[in-house]
């Protein structure tokens, strides 16, 4: 990768990896800032016979930069990535090939990570607003969030576009965290002057339920293949403990913790059934070591 700034690296099935790098670019006087950081997602096959490429790299309508990564799903035997992307508009009528940048609010795209064909799933938010999405196990939009920055009001909608939840805050500090254990609910956070409110809402709406109420959790585990919640972490350092809804996963997690009981350790990576786990240790004389 040379001197590229590596932002993330993850597996796409067993045959490919996705490398996300970024680069700082100078902008023209048309923009409100002098520089911007652009992120590029490159799919690299393990076998030389397979085809690699860059997300949006084959599209004339989309610059090859991503604005948000909404997960990877395996659908019908193929892997798809879900990304925010900029869409260029056609320029002057006299030139069919010319395009221009109207705005940088991201549209949501589904990208086949083998053929690199793209499909737009949702349009960008209107001016002075922002959007966020949660993708279900089938690659469909399960929940969406729209934030209106000027008044600070926000709305969470279900797959049909029905408004489920709304609020208002001057800073509009709200976000979609992920899907619940069964994939049928959305975990939502709203920050206020009194702290962060964690809640869970289903596709039918109604009164949201407190999320992990009275549990002082430190982190969450999500299934990278489905987006569903797997468990959470409580405590810190030598008192850290992982709690999974699946009893089989819970036993595996406890065995891993017992193996590294003498170290200050944390889960750095895992697969769906915790048969493969990457552990990071640190402490006196250990600036950070990874174990598989």
Tab-separated table of C-alpha atoms in Angstrom:
chain	number	residue	atom	x	y	z
A	1	UNK	CA	0.000	0.000	0.000
A	2	UNK	CA	3.031	2.297	0.060
A	3	UNK	CA	2.422	5.435	2.090
A	4	UNK	CA	-1.382	5.259	1.763
A	5	UNK	CA	-3.356	5.850	4.955
A	6	UNK	CA	-4.984	2.498	5.739
A	7	UNK	CA	-8.328	2.981	7.478
A	8	UNK	CA	-9.697	-0.566	7.619
A	9	UNK	CA	-9.170	-4.099	6.347
A	10	UNK	CA	-11.817	-6.824	6.380
A	11	UNK	CA	-12.631	-10.149	4.803
A	12	UNK	CA	-15.283	-10.543	2.094
A	13	UNK	CA	-16.077	-14.233	2.480
A	14	UNK	CA	-13.006	-16.460	2.292
A	15	UNK	CA	-11.694	-15.295	-1.090
A	16	UNK	CA	-11.414	-11.504	-0.952
A	17	UNK	CA	-10.478	-8.664	1.338
A	18	UNK	CA	-11.631	-5.051	1.333
A	19	UNK	CA	-8.950	-2.438	1.920
A	20	UNK	CA	-10.128	1.098	2.709
A	21	UNK	CA	-7.539	3.866	2.386
A	22	UNK	CA	-7.816	7.635	2.411
A	23	UNK	CA	-6.013	10.544	0.844
A	24	UNK	CA	-6.111	14.279	1.485
A	25	UNK	CA	-6.949	16.317	-1.632
A	26	UNK	CA	-6.776	20.050	-2.328
A	27	UNK	CA	-10.100	21.562	-3.362
A	28	UNK	CA	-10.878	24.427	-5.681
A	29	UNK	CA	-12.201	27.843	-4.695
A	30	UNK	CA	-15.764	26.606	-5.356
A	31	UNK	CA	-15.749	24.739	-2.039
A	32	UNK	CA	-16.114	26.059	1.498
A	33	UNK	CA	-12.926	24.329	2.682
A	34	UNK	CA	-9.421	24.072	1.241
A	35	UNK	CA	-8.920	20.320	1.707
A	36	UNK	CA	-10.946	17.136	2.130
A	37	UNK	CA	-10.249	13.508	2.991
A	38	UNK	CA	-11.419	11.011	0.360
A	39	UNK	CA	-11.901	7.320	1.194
A	40	UNK	CA	-11.425	4.572	-1.403
A	41	UNK	CA	-12.587	0.931	-0.997
A	42	UNK	CA	-10.500	-1.585	-2.943
A	43	UNK	CA	-11.534	-5.246	-3.266
A	44	UNK	CA	-8.497	-7.538	-3.488
A	45	UNK	CA	-8.907	-11.232	-4.443
A	46	UNK	CA	-6.699	-13.824	-2.791
A	47	UNK	CA	-6.398	-15.777	-6.055
A	48	UNK	CA	-4.767	-14.120	-9.077
A	49	UNK	CA	-7.421	-15.652	-11.353
A	50	UNK	CA	-10.215	-13.649	-9.710
A	51	UNK	CA	-11.026	-10.056	-10.559
A	52	UNK	CA	-10.440	-7.203	-8.142
A	53	UNK	CA	-11.380	-3.568	-8.402
A	54	UNK	CA	-12.374	-0.315	-6.720
A	55	UNK	CA	-15.878	0.460	-5.515
A	56	UNK	CA	-17.431	2.915	-8.028
A	57	UNK	CA	-14.268	2.509	-10.132
A	58	UNK	CA	-16.227	1.481	-13.249
A	59	UNK	CA	-18.874	4.210	-12.989
A	60	UNK	CA	-18.743	7.447	-14.960
A	61	UNK	CA	-21.504	8.863	-12.808
A	62	UNK	CA	-19.835	8.246	-9.432
A	63	UNK	CA	-16.372	9.314	-8.260
A	64	UNK	CA	-14.510	6.343	-6.757
A	65	UNK	CA	-14.808	7.551	-3.177
A	66	UNK	CA	-17.131	6.203	-0.486
A	67	UNK	CA	-19.050	8.260	2.085
A	68	UNK	CA	-20.137	5.659	4.605
A	69	UNK	CA	-19.973	1.858	4.723
A	70	UNK	CA	-23.261	0.184	5.651
A	71	UNK	CA	-22.159	-3.440	5.703
A	72	UNK	CA	-21.493	-6.518	3.593
A	73	UNK	CA	-24.165	-9.118	2.817
A	74	UNK	CA	-24.108	-12.461	0.975
A	75	UNK	CA	-27.149	-12.695	-1.278
A	76	UNK	CA	-27.783	-15.503	-3.759
A	77	UNK	CA	-24.191	-16.719	-3.566
A	78	UNK	CA	-22.615	-13.299	-4.230
A	79	UNK	CA	-21.260	-10.679	-1.861
A	80	UNK	CA	-22.612	-7.134	-1.933
A	81	UNK	CA	-21.349	-4.017	-0.192
A	82	UNK	CA	-23.545	-1.077	0.788
A	83	UNK	CA	-21.925	2.335	0.524
A	84	UNK	CA	-22.705	6.012	0.441
A	85	UNK	CA	-21.581	7.546	-2.832
A	86	UNK	CA	-21.465	10.895	-4.610
A	87	UNK	CA	-23.439	11.191	-7.836
A	88	UNK	CA	-22.400	13.547	-10.615
A	89	UNK	CA	-24.963	15.315	-12.771
A	90	UNK	CA	-24.882	15.736	-16.512
A	91	UNK	CA	-23.353	19.051	-17.526
A	92	UNK	CA	-24.181	21.291	-20.467
A	93	UNK	CA	-26.588	19.863	-23.038
A	94	UNK	CA	-24.038	20.467	-25.774
A	95	UNK	CA	-21.747	17.818	-24.283
A	96	UNK	CA	-23.186	14.395	-23.491
A	97	UNK	CA	-20.004	13.288	-21.748
A	98	UNK	CA	-19.570	16.270	-19.405
A	99	UNK	CA	-20.625	15.984	-15.765
A	100	UNK	CA	-20.621	18.328	-12.805
A	101	UNK	CA	-20.751	18.077	-9.027
A	102	UNK	CA	-23.933	19.558	-7.611
A	103	UNK	CA	-23.531	18.443	-3.962
A	104	UNK	CA	-21.707	15.871	-1.824
A	105	UNK	CA	-24.642	14.455	0.139
A	106	UNK	CA	-24.358	10.670	-0.280
A	107	UNK	CA	-26.815	8.413	-2.066
A	108	UNK	CA	-27.035	4.794	-0.872
A	109	UNK	CA	-25.756	2.155	-3.311
A	110	UNK	CA	-25.567	-1.628	-3.425
A	111	UNK	CA	-22.330	-2.795	-5.087
A	112	UNK	CA	-21.657	-6.336	-6.308
A	113	UNK	CA	-18.136	-6.972	-4.984
A	114	UNK	CA	-17.341	-9.458	-7.757
A	115	UNK	CA	-18.692	-7.681	-10.873
A	116	UNK	CA	-18.676	-4.141	-9.364
A	117	UNK	CA	-22.112	-3.399	-10.830
A	118	UNK	CA	-23.984	-0.816	-8.771
A	119	UNK	CA	-27.619	-0.184	-7.924
A	120	UNK	CA	-28.968	2.884	-6.157
A	121	UNK	CA	-31.191	2.008	-3.192
A	122	UNK	CA	-31.939	5.491	-1.827
A	123	UNK	CA	-31.480	9.072	-2.926
A	124	UNK	CA	-29.418	11.598	-1.023
A	125	UNK	CA	-31.110	13.677	1.641
A	126	UNK	CA	-32.422	17.140	0.713
A	127	UNK	CA	-30.260	20.215	1.293
A	128	UNK	CA	-29.468	20.990	4.981
A	129	UNK	CA	-30.376	17.428	5.980
A	130	UNK	CA	-28.548	14.135	6.455
A	131	UNK	CA	-29.442	10.449	6.127
A	132	UNK	CA	-28.413	7.157	7.695
A	133	UNK	CA	-29.518	3.590	6.953
A	134	UNK	CA	-29.573	0.084	8.452
A	135	UNK	CA	-29.377	-2.840	6.004
A	136	UNK	CA	-31.032	-6.170	6.844
A	137	UNK	CA	-29.673	-9.672	6.177
A	138	UNK	CA	-31.315	-9.712	2.722
A	139	UNK	CA	-29.669	-6.496	1.601
A	140	UNK	CA	-32.775	-4.324	1.948
A	141	UNK	CA	-33.157	-1.051	3.829
A	142	UNK	CA	-34.654	-1.985	7.195
A	143	UNK	CA	-34.582	1.460	8.821
A	144	UNK	CA	-33.647	4.966	7.732
A	145	UNK	CA	-32.880	8.152	9.619
A	146	UNK	CA	-33.289	11.709	8.356
A	147	UNK	CA	-31.914	14.651	10.313
A	148	UNK	CA	-32.850	18.266	9.580
A	149	UNK	CA	-29.833	20.225	10.771
A	150	UNK	CA	-31.279	23.739	11.009
A	151	UNK	CA	-34.242	23.082	13.351
A	152	UNK	CA	-32.611	19.929	14.750
A	153	UNK	CA	-35.576	17.599	14.285
A	154	UNK	CA	-35.121	13.992	13.176
A	155	UNK	CA	-37.200	11.013	12.021
A	156	UNK	CA	-36.675	7.234	12.001
A	157	UNK	CA	-38.679	5.324	9.383
A	158	UNK	CA	-39.236	1.622	8.709
A	159	UNK	CA	-38.776	-0.285	5.453
A	160	UNK	CA	-42.078	1.055	4.075
A	161	UNK	CA	-41.176	4.650	4.920
A	162	UNK	CA	-43.583	4.911	7.850
A	163	UNK	CA	-42.417	7.309	10.563
A	164	UNK	CA	-41.687	5.342	13.752
A	165	UNK	CA	-39.779	7.736	15.951
A	166	UNK	CA	-39.023	11.438	16.019
A	167	UNK	CA	-37.303	13.997	18.184
A	168	UNK	CA	-35.789	17.448	18.274
A	169	UNK	CA	-32.524	18.766	19.649
A	170	UNK	CA	-30.466	21.821	18.751
A	171	UNK	CA	-27.444	19.660	17.833
A	172	UNK	CA	-29.552	16.855	16.293
A	173	UNK	CA	-27.162	14.343	17.901
A	174	UNK	CA	-28.937	11.128	16.937
A	175	UNK	CA	-27.737	7.957	15.214
A	176	UNK	CA	-28.681	4.447	14.090
A	177	UNK	CA	-26.412	1.960	15.898
A	178	UNK	CA	-27.502	-1.378	14.418
A	179	UNK	CA	-30.176	-4.056	14.329
A	180	UNK	CA	-31.352	-5.931	17.426
A	181	UNK	CA	-30.823	-9.608	18.244
A	182	UNK	CA	-33.489	-10.866	15.825
A	183	UNK	CA	-32.863	-8.208	13.169
A	184	UNK	CA	-36.407	-6.867	13.522
A	185	UNK	CA	-35.629	-3.856	15.703
A	186	UNK	CA	-33.375	-0.816	15.380
A	187	UNK	CA	-31.049	0.430	18.107
A	188	UNK	CA	-31.081	4.231	18.225
A	189	UNK	CA	-29.063	6.697	20.312
A	190	UNK	CA	-29.840	10.318	21.065
A	191	UNK	CA	-27.357	12.519	22.906
A	192	UNK	CA	-28.623	15.367	25.050
A	193	UNK	CA	-27.360	17.627	27.796
A	194	UNK	CA	-28.300	14.886	30.278
A	195	UNK	CA	-26.308	12.128	28.547
A	196	UNK	CA	-27.011	9.499	25.894
A	197	UNK	CA	-30.408	7.839	25.580
A	198	UNK	CA	-30.286	4.303	24.110
A	199	UNK	CA	-33.573	2.927	22.768
A	200	UNK	CA	-34.932	0.129	20.590
A	201	UNK	CA	-37.847	0.394	18.173
A	202	UNK	CA	-39.554	-2.240	16.010
A	203	UNK	CA	-40.986	-2.133	12.483
A	204	UNK	CA	-44.482	-1.512	13.851
A	205	UNK	CA	-43.450	1.527	15.862
A	206	UNK	CA	-45.087	2.330	19.176
A	207	UNK	CA	-43.283	3.358	22.331
A	208	UNK	CA	-39.543	2.654	22.064
A	209	UNK	CA	-38.042	0.356	24.694
A	210	UNK	CA	-34.890	1.246	26.648
A	211	UNK	CA	-31.920	-0.639	25.173
A	212	UNK	CA	-30.020	-2.805	27.705
A	213	UNK	CA	-31.647	-0.818	30.466
A	214	UNK	CA	-29.646	-0.657	33.735
A	215	UNK	CA	-26.655	-2.401	32.090
A	216	UNK	CA	-23.489	-0.312	31.983
A	217	UNK	CA	-22.109	-1.855	28.790
A	218	UNK	CA	-18.808	-0.825	27.220
A	219	UNK	CA	-19.221	-2.180	23.683
A	220	UNK	CA	-21.452	-4.174	21.344
A	221	UNK	CA	-20.864	-7.214	19.110
A	222	UNK	CA	-22.625	-7.351	15.727
A	223	UNK	CA	-22.768	-10.197	13.216
A	224	UNK	CA	-20.935	-8.859	10.177
A	225	UNK	CA	-22.947	-11.122	7.844
A	226	UNK	CA	-26.434	-10.077	8.966
A	227	UNK	CA	-25.994	-6.873	10.968
A	228	UNK	CA	-27.769	-8.458	13.953
A	229	UNK	CA	-26.674	-7.800	17.530
A	230	UNK	CA	-24.738	-10.724	19.029
A	231	UNK	CA	-23.841	-9.486	22.508
A	232	UNK	CA	-22.172	-6.801	24.580
A	233	UNK	CA	-19.210	-6.134	26.862
A	234	UNK	CA	-19.404	-5.026	30.491
A	235	UNK	CA	-16.550	-3.973	32.765
A	236	UNK	CA	-13.032	-2.903	31.891
A	237	UNK	CA	-9.496	-4.326	32.064
A	238	UNK	CA	-9.342	-7.499	34.188
A	239	UNK	CA	-13.051	-7.181	35.060
A	240	UNK	CA	-14.154	-7.128	31.419
A	241	UNK	CA	-16.804	-9.720	30.521
A	242	UNK	CA	-18.556	-10.555	27.242
A	243	UNK	CA	-22.252	-11.423	27.301
A	244	UNK	CA	-23.835	-13.201	24.300
A	245	UNK	CA	-27.473	-14.096	23.764
A	246	UNK	CA	-26.461	-17.444	22.228
A	247	UNK	CA	-25.353	-19.809	25.022
A	248	UNK	CA	-22.895	-21.625	22.726
A	249	UNK	CA	-21.209	-18.316	21.867
A	250	UNK	CA	-21.173	-17.399	25.540
A	251	UNK	CA	-19.250	-20.570	26.442
A	252	UNK	CA	-16.706	-19.937	23.671
A	253	UNK	CA	-16.199	-16.353	24.821
A	254	UNK	CA	-15.637	-17.501	28.398
A	255	UNK	CA	-13.029	-20.041	27.246
A	256	UNK	CA	-11.175	-17.305	25.340
A	257	UNK	CA	-11.242	-15.004	28.350
A	258	UNK	CA	-9.940	-17.812	30.593
A	259	UNK	CA	-7.043	-18.455	28.187
A	260	UNK	CA	-5.960	-14.810	28.416
A	261	UNK	CA	-6.867	-14.314	32.083
A	262	UNK	CA	-3.328	-13.201	32.930
A	263	UNK	CA	-3.392	-10.414	30.326
A	264	UNK	CA	-5.244	-7.184	29.740
A	265	UNK	CA	-7.019	-8.304	26.570
A	266	UNK	CA	-9.884	-7.463	24.259
A	267	UNK	CA	-11.635	-8.954	21.229
A	268	UNK	CA	-10.176	-7.332	18.107
A	269	UNK	CA	-12.005	-9.511	15.572
A	270	UNK	CA	-14.257	-12.540	15.339
A	271	UNK	CA	-16.273	-14.652	12.929
A	272	UNK	CA	-19.954	-15.507	13.263
A	273	UNK	CA	-19.625	-18.595	15.498
A	274	UNK	CA	-16.509	-17.401	17.415
A	275	UNK	CA	-14.552	-20.392	16.124
A	276	UNK	CA	-11.888	-17.886	15.047
A	277	UNK	CA	-11.098	-14.921	17.276
A	278	UNK	CA	-8.360	-12.283	17.208
A	279	UNK	CA	-7.309	-11.092	20.658
A	280	UNK	CA	-5.313	-7.953	21.404
A	281	UNK	CA	-3.281	-7.819	24.611
A	282	UNK	CA	-1.540	-4.824	26.166
A	283	UNK	CA	0.038	-3.736	29.433
A	284	UNK	CA	3.433	-3.262	31.037
A	285	UNK	CA	6.078	-4.144	28.466
A	286	UNK	CA	3.389	-4.900	25.870
A	287	UNK	CA	2.497	-2.014	23.574
A	288	UNK	CA	-0.016	-4.238	21.784
A	289	UNK	CA	0.154	-7.872	20.635
A	290	UNK	CA	-2.367	-9.762	18.493
A	291	UNK	CA	-3.159	-13.461	18.921
A	292	UNK	CA	-5.311	-15.613	16.611
